[in-house]
mmCIF file of C-alpha atoms and ligand atoms in Angstrom:
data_model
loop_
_atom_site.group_PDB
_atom_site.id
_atom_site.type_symbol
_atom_site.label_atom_id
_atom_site.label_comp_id
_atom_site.label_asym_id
_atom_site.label_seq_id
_atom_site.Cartn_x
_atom_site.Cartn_y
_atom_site.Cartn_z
ATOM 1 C CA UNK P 1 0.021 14.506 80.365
ATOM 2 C CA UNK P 2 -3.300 14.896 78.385
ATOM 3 C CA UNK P 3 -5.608 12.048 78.533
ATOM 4 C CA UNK P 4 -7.126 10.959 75.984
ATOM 5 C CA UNK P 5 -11.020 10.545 75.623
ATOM 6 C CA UNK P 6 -12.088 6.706 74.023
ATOM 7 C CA UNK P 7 -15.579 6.422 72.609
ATOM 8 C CA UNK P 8 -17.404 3.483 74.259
ATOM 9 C CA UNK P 9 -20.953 2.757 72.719
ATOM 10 C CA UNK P 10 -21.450 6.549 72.806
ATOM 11 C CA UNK P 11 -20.084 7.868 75.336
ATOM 12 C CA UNK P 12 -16.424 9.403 75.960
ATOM 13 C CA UNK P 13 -14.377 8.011 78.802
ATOM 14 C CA UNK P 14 -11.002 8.783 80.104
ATOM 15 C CA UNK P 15 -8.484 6.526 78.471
ATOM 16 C CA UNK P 16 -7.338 5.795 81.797
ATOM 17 C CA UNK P 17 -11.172 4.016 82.492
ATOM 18 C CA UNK P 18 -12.003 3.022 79.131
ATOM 19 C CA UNK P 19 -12.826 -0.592 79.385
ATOM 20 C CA UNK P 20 -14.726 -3.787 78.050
ATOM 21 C CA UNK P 21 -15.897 -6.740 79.659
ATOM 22 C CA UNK P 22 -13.627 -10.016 79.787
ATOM 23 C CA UNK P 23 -16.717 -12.204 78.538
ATOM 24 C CA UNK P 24 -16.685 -9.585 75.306
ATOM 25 C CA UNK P 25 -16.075 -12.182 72.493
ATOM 26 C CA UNK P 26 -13.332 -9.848 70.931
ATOM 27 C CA UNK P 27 -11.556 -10.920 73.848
ATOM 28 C CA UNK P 28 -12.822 -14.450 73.993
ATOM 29 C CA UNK P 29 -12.419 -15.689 70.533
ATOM 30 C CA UNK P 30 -10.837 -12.605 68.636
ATOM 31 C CA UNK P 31 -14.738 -11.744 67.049
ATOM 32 C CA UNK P 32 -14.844 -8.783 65.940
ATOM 33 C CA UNK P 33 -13.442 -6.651 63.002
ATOM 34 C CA UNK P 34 -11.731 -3.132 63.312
ATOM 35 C CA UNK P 35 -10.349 -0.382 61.044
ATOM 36 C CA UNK P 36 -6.792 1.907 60.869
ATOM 37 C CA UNK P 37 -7.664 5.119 59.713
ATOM 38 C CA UNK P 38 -4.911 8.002 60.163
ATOM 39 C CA UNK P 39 -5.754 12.079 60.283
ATOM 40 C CA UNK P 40 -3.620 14.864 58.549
ATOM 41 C CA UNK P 41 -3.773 18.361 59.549
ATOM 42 C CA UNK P 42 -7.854 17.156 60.557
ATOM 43 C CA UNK P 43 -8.395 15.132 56.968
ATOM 44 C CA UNK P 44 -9.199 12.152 57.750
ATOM 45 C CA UNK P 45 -8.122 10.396 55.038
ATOM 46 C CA UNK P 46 -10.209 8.105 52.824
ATOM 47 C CA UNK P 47 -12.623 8.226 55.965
ATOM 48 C CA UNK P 48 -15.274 6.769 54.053
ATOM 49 C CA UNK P 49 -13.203 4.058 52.482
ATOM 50 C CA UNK P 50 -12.299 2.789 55.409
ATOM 51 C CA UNK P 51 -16.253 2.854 57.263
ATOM 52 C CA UNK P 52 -17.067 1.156 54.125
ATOM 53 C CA UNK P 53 -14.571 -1.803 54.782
ATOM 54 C CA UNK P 54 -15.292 -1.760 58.326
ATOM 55 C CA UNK P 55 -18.934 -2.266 57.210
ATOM 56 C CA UNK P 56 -17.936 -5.259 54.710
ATOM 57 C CA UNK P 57 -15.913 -6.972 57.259
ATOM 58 C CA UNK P 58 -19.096 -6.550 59.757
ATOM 59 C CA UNK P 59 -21.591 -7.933 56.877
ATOM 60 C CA UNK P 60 -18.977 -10.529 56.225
ATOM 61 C CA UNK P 61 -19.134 -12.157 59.754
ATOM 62 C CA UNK P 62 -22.971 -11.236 60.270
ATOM 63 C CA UNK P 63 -22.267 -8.777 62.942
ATOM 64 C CA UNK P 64 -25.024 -5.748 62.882
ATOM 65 C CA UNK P 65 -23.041 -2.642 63.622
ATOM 66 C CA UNK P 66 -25.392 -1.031 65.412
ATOM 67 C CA UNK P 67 -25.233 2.689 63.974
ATOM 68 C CA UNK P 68 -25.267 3.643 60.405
ATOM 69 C CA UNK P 69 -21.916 4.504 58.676
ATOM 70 C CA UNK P 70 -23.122 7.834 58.793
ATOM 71 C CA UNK P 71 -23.331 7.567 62.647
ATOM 72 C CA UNK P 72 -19.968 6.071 62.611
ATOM 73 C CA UNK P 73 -18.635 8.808 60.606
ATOM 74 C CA UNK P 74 -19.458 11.859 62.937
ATOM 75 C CA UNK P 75 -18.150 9.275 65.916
ATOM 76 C CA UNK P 76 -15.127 9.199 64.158
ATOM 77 C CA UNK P 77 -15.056 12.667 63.835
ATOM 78 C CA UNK P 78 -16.250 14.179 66.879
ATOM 79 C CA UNK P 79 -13.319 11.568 68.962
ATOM 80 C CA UNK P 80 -11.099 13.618 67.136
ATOM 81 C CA UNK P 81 -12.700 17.155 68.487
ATOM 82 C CA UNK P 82 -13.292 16.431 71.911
ATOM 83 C CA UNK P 83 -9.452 15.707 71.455
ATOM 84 C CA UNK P 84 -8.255 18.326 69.654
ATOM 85 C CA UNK P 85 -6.331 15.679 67.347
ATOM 86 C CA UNK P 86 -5.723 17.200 64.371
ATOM 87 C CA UNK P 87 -2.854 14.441 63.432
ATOM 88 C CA UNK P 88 -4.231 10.934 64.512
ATOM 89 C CA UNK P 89 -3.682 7.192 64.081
ATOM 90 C CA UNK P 90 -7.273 6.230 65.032
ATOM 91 C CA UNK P 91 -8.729 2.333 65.833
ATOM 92 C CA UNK P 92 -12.570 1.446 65.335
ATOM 93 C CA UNK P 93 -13.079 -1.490 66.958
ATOM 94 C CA UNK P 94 -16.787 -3.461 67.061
ATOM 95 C CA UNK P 95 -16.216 -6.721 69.093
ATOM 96 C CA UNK P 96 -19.494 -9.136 69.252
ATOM 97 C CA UNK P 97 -19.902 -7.921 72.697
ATOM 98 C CA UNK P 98 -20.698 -9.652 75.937
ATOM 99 C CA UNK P 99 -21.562 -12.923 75.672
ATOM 100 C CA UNK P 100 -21.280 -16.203 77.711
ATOM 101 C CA UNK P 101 -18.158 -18.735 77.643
ATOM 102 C CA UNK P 102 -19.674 -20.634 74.761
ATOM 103 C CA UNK P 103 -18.464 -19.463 70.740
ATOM 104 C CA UNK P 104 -22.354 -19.064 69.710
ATOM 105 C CA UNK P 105 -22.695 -15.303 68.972
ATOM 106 C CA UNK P 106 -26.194 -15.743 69.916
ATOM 107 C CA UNK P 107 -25.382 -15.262 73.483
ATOM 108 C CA UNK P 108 -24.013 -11.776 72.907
ATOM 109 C CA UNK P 109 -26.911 -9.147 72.393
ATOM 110 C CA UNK P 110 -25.052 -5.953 71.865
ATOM 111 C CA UNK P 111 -22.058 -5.606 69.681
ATOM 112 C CA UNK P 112 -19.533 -3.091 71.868
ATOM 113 C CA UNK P 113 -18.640 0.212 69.429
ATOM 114 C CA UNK P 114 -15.308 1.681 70.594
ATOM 115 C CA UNK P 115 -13.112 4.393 68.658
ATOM 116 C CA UNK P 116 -9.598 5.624 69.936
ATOM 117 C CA UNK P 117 -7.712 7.829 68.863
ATOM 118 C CA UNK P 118 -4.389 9.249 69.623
ATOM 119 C CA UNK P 119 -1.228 11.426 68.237
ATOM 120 C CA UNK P 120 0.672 9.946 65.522
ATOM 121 C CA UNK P 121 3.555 8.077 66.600
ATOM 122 C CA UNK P 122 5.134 8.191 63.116
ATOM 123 C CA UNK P 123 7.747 5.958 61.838
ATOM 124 C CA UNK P 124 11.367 7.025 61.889
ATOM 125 C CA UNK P 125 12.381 9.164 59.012
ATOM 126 C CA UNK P 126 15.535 6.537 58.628
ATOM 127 C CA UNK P 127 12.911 4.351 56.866
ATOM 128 C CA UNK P 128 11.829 6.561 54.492
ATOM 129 C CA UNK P 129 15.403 8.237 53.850
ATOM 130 C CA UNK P 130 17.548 4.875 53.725
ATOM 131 C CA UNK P 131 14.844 2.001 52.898
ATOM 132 C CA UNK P 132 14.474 -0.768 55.163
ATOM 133 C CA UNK P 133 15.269 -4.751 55.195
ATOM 134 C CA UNK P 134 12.941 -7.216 55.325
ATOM 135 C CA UNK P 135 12.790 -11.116 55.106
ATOM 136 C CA UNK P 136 10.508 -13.854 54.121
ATOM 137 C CA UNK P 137 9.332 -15.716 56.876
ATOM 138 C CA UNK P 138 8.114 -19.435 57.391
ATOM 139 C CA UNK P 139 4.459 -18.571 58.329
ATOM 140 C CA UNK P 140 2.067 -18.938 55.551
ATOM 141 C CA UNK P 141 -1.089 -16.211 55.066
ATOM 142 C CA UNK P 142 -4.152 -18.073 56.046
ATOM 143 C CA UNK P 143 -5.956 -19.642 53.292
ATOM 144 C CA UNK P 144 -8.978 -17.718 52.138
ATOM 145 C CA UNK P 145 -11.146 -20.752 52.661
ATOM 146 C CA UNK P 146 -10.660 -20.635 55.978
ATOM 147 C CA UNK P 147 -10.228 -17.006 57.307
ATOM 148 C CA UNK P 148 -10.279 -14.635 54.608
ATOM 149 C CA UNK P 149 -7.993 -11.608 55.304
ATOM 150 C CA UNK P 150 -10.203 -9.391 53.452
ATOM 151 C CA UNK P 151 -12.103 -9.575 56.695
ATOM 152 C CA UNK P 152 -10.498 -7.261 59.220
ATOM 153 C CA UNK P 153 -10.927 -8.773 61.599
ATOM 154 C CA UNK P 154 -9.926 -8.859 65.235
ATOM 155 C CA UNK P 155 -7.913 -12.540 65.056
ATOM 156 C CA UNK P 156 -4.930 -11.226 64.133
ATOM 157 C CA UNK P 157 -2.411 -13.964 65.276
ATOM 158 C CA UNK P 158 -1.467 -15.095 61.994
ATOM 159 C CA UNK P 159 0.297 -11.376 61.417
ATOM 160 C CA UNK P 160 1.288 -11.777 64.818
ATOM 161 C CA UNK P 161 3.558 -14.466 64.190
ATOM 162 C CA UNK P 162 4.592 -13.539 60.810
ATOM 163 C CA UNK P 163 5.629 -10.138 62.713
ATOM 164 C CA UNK P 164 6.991 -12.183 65.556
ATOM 165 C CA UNK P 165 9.155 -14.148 62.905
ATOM 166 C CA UNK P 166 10.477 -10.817 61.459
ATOM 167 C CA UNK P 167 11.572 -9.837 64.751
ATOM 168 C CA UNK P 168 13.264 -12.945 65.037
ATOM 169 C CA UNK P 169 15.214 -12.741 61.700
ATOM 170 C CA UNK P 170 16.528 -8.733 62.970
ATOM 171 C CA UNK P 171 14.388 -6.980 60.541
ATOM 172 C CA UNK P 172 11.221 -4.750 61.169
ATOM 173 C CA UNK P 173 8.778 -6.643 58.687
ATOM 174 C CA UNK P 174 8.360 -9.427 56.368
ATOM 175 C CA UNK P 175 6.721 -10.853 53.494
ATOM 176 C CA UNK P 176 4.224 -13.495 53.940
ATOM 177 C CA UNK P 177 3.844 -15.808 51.026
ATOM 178 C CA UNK P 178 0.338 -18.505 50.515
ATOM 179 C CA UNK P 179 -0.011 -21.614 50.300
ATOM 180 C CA UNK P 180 1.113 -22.042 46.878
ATOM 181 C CA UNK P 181 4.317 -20.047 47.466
ATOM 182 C CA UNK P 182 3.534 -17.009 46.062
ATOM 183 C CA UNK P 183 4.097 -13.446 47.779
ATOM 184 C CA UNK P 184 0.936 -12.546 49.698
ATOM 185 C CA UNK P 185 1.886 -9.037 51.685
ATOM 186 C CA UNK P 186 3.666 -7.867 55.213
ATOM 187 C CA UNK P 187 2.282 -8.735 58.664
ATOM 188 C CA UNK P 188 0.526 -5.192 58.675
ATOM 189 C CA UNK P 189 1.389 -3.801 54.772
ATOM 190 C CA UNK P 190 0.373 -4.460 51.043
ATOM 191 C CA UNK P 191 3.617 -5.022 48.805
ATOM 192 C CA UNK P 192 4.486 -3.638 45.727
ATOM 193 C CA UNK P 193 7.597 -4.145 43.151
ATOM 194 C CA UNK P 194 9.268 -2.249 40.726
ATOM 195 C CA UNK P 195 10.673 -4.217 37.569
ATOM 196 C CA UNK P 196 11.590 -2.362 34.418
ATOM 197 C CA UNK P 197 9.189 0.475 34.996
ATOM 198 C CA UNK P 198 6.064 -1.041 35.559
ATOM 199 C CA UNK P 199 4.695 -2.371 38.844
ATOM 200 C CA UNK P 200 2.937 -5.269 39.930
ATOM 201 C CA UNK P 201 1.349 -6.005 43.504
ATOM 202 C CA UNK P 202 -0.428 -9.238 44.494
ATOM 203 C CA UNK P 203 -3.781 -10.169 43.732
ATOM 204 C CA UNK P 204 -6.564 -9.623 46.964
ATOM 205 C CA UNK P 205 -7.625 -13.166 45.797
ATOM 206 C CA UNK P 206 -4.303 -14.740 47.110
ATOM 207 C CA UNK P 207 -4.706 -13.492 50.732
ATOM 208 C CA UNK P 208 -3.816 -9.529 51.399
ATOM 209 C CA UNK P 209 -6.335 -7.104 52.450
ATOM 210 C CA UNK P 210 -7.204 -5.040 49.918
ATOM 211 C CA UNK P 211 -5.371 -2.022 51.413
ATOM 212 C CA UNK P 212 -6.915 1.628 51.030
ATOM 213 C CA UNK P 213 -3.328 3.069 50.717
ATOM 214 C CA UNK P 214 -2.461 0.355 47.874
ATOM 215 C CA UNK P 215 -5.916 1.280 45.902
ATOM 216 C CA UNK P 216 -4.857 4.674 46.196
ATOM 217 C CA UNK P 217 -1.411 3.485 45.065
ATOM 218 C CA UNK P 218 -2.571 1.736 41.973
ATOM 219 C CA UNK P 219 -5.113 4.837 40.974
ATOM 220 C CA UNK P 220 -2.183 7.281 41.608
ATOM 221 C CA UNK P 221 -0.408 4.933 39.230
ATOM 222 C CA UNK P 222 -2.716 4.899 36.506
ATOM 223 C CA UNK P 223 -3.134 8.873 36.441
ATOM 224 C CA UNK P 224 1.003 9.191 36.522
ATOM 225 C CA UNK P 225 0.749 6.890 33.722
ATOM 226 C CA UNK P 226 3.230 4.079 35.487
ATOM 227 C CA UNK P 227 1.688 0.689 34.284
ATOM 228 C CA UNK P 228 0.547 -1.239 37.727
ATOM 229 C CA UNK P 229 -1.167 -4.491 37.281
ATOM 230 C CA UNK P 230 -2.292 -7.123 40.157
ATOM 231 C CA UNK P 231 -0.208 -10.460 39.994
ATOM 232 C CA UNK P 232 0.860 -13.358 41.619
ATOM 233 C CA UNK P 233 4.574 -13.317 41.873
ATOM 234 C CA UNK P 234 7.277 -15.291 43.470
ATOM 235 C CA UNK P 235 10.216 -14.977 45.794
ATOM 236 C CA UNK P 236 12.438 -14.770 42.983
ATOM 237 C CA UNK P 237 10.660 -12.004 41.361
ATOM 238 C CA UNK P 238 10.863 -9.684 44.653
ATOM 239 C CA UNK P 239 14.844 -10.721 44.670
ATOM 240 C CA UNK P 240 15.555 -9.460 41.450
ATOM 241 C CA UNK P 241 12.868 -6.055 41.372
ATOM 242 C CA UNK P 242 14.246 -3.026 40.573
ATOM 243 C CA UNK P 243 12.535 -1.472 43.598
ATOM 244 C CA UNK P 244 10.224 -2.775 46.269
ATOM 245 C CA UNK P 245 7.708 -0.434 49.004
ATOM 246 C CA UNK P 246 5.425 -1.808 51.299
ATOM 247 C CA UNK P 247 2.267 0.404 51.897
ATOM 248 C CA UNK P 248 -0.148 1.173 54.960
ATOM 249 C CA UNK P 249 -2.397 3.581 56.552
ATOM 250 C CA UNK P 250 0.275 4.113 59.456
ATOM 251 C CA UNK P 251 3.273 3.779 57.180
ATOM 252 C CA UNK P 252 1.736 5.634 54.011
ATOM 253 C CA UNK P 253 4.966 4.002 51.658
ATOM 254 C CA UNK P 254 7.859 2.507 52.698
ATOM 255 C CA UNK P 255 10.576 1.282 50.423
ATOM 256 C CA UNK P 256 12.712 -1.545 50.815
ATOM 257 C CA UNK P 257 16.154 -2.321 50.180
ATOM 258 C CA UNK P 258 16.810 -5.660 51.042
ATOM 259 C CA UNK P 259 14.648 -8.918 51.075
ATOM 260 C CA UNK P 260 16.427 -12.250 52.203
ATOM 261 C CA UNK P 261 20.000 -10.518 52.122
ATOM 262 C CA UNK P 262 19.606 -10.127 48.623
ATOM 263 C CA UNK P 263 20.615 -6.047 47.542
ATOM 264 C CA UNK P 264 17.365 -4.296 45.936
ATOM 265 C CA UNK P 265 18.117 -2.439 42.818
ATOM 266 C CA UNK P 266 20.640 -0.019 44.080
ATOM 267 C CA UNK P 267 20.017 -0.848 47.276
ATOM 268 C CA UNK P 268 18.592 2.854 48.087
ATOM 269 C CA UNK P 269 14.987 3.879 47.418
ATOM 270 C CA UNK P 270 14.003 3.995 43.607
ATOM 271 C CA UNK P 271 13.193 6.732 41.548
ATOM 272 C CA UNK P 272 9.558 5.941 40.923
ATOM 273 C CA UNK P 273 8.774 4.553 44.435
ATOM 274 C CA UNK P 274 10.017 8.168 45.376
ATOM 275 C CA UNK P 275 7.764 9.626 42.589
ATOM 276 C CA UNK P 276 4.710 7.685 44.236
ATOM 277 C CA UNK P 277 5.630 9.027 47.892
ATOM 278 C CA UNK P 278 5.282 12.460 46.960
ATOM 279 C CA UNK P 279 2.024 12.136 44.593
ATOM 280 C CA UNK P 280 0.698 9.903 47.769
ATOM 281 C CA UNK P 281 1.113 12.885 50.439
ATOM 282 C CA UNK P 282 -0.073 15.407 48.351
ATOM 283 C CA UNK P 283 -3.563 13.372 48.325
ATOM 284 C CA UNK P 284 -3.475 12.934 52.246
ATOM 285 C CA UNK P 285 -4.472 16.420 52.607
ATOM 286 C CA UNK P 286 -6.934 16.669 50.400
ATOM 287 C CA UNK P 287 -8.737 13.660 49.683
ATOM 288 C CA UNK P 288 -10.994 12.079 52.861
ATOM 289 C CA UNK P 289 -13.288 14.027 55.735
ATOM 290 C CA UNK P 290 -12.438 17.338 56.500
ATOM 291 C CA UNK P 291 -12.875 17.914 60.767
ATOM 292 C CA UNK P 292 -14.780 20.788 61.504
ATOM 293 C CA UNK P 293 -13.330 23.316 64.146
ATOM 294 C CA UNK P 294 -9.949 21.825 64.191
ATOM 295 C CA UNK P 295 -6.677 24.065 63.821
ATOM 296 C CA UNK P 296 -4.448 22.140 61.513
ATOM 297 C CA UNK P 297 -1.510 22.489 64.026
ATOM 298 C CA UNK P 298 -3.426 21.283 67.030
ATOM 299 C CA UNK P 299 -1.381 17.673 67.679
HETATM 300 N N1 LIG D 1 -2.337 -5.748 55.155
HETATM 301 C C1 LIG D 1 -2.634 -5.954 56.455
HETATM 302 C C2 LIG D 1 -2.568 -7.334 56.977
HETATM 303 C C3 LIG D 1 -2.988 -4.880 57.278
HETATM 304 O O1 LIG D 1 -3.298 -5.093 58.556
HETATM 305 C C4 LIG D 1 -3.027 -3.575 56.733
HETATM 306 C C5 LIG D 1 -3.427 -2.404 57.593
HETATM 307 N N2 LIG D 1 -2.476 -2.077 58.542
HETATM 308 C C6 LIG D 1 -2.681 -3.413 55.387
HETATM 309 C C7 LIG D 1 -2.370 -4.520 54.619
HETATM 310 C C8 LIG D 1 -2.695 -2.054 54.752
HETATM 311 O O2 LIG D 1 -4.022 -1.618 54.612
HETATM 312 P P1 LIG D 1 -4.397 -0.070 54.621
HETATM 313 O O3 LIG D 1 -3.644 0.554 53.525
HETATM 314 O O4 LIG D 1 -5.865 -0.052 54.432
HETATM 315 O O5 LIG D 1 -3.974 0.438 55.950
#
């Protein structure tokens, strides 16, 4: 089987040997921040979007990147040449670096730069096709006094429990609501709903990340001319939507078809969450970094 090539600070290393310290403080304390980015056909979409967030996230937590976004764009890229991965799910990762036991970043000196990328393991077509079930879970988003999840950052174990609590409840994903009660997003997706022809997705303010796909969602929107507007909503208002997706960089859109064991709409994917799919995938191939040198049907 091929093995992959990770990019470490520069250079590429066998996946097999690619490696960080266990005093990094990305392993220590979760310090760090990191980026999804998926290829199509060697478009990387929204590339830039994505090193700009990465870069926000860094600023965000003081953590000096130590290449420009530039830099970090040919990285990206040339990962996926010496791979030949024309399709690719790929993970940016800056941790703090090596550092002592102690939480005081001042101990590390150089932030570790790592980029992997790999072939799309894509989601079965069953989710797409039928829709899938989801259910609100007990976990609450942090607060964004305390951790803000516009940071991506590498402490991820609040969406690891609200993903272990899916699992729990036999569905794939669930809704998060905040403090206050209101729905917030998945473990790893924005949400959207569907009432009456116009759609409505939380507020950033409340606790999501403010998802590239979901920007992109909400601009597609707008040029369709499908009214989209960002507001808090409850429980009851997912319950009773006409249709419901949840949207990602891994899952591009997903609809939904059942929240709580309450029947969505028809229970099937909607007519205008099926309108927004296609618009969606006609923009991953155009819109993003093109990869030089890279046949489309490589991986
Ligand atoms: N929310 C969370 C918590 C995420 O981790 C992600 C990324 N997987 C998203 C939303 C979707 O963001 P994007 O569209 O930028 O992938």
């Amino acid at each position: 089987m091929k093995e992959y090539l990770v990019y470490i600070n520069g250079n590429f290393v066998p996946r097999s040997q690619a490696t960080v310290s266990v005093f990094d403080h990305g392993f220590l304390y979760g310090d760090g921040i990191f980026e999804g980015i998926r290829s199509y056909e060697g478009n990387v979409f929204c590339l830039r979007e994505h090193i700009k967030r990465l870069y926000e996230s860094a600023k965000s937590i003081l953590l000096d990147i130590p290449m420009t976004p530039k830099e970090m764009e040919e990285a990206i890229v040339e990962t996926l040449q010496r791979n030949s991965l024309a399709n690719a799910y790929i993970r940016v990762i800056v941790s703090r670096g090596n550092g002592d036991l102690g939480l005081d970043p001042r101990s590390c000196i150089h932030p570790n730069v790592i980029i992997i990328a790999e072939a799309l393991a894509i989601f079965p077509k069953e989710f797409y096709e039928k829709g899938l079930r989801i259910a609100t879970v007990p976990t609450r988003r942090n607060i964004p006094d305390a951790l803000n999840p516009k940071i991506k950052s590498l402490n991820y174990l609040n969406n690891i429990l609200i993903k272990l609590e899916a699992t729990q409840a036999g569905v794939f994903e669930a809704l998060t609501l905040t403090q206050d009660g209101y729905v917030c997003e998945g473990s790893g997706d924005n949400v959207f709903i569907v009432k009456n022809g116009k759609i409505i997705t939380p507020p950033t303010y409340l606790g999501a990340l403010e998802g590239i796909t979901r920007n992109i969602v909400i601009e597609l929107c707008e040029n369709l001319g499908i009214p989209c507007k960002e507001e808090p909503f409850t429980r009851h208002d997912v319950y009773v939507a006409d249709e419901i997706f949840l949207t990602g960089t891994a899952a591009e859109m997903i609809p939904v078809i059942e929240v709580d064991s309450r029947i969505i709409g028809e229970g099937k994917p909607g007519p205008v969450t099926k309108q927004i799919i296609t618009e969606f995938r006609k923009q991953t191939k155009v819109r993003g970094t093109k990869v030089p040198g890279l046949s489309p049907l490589t991986a």
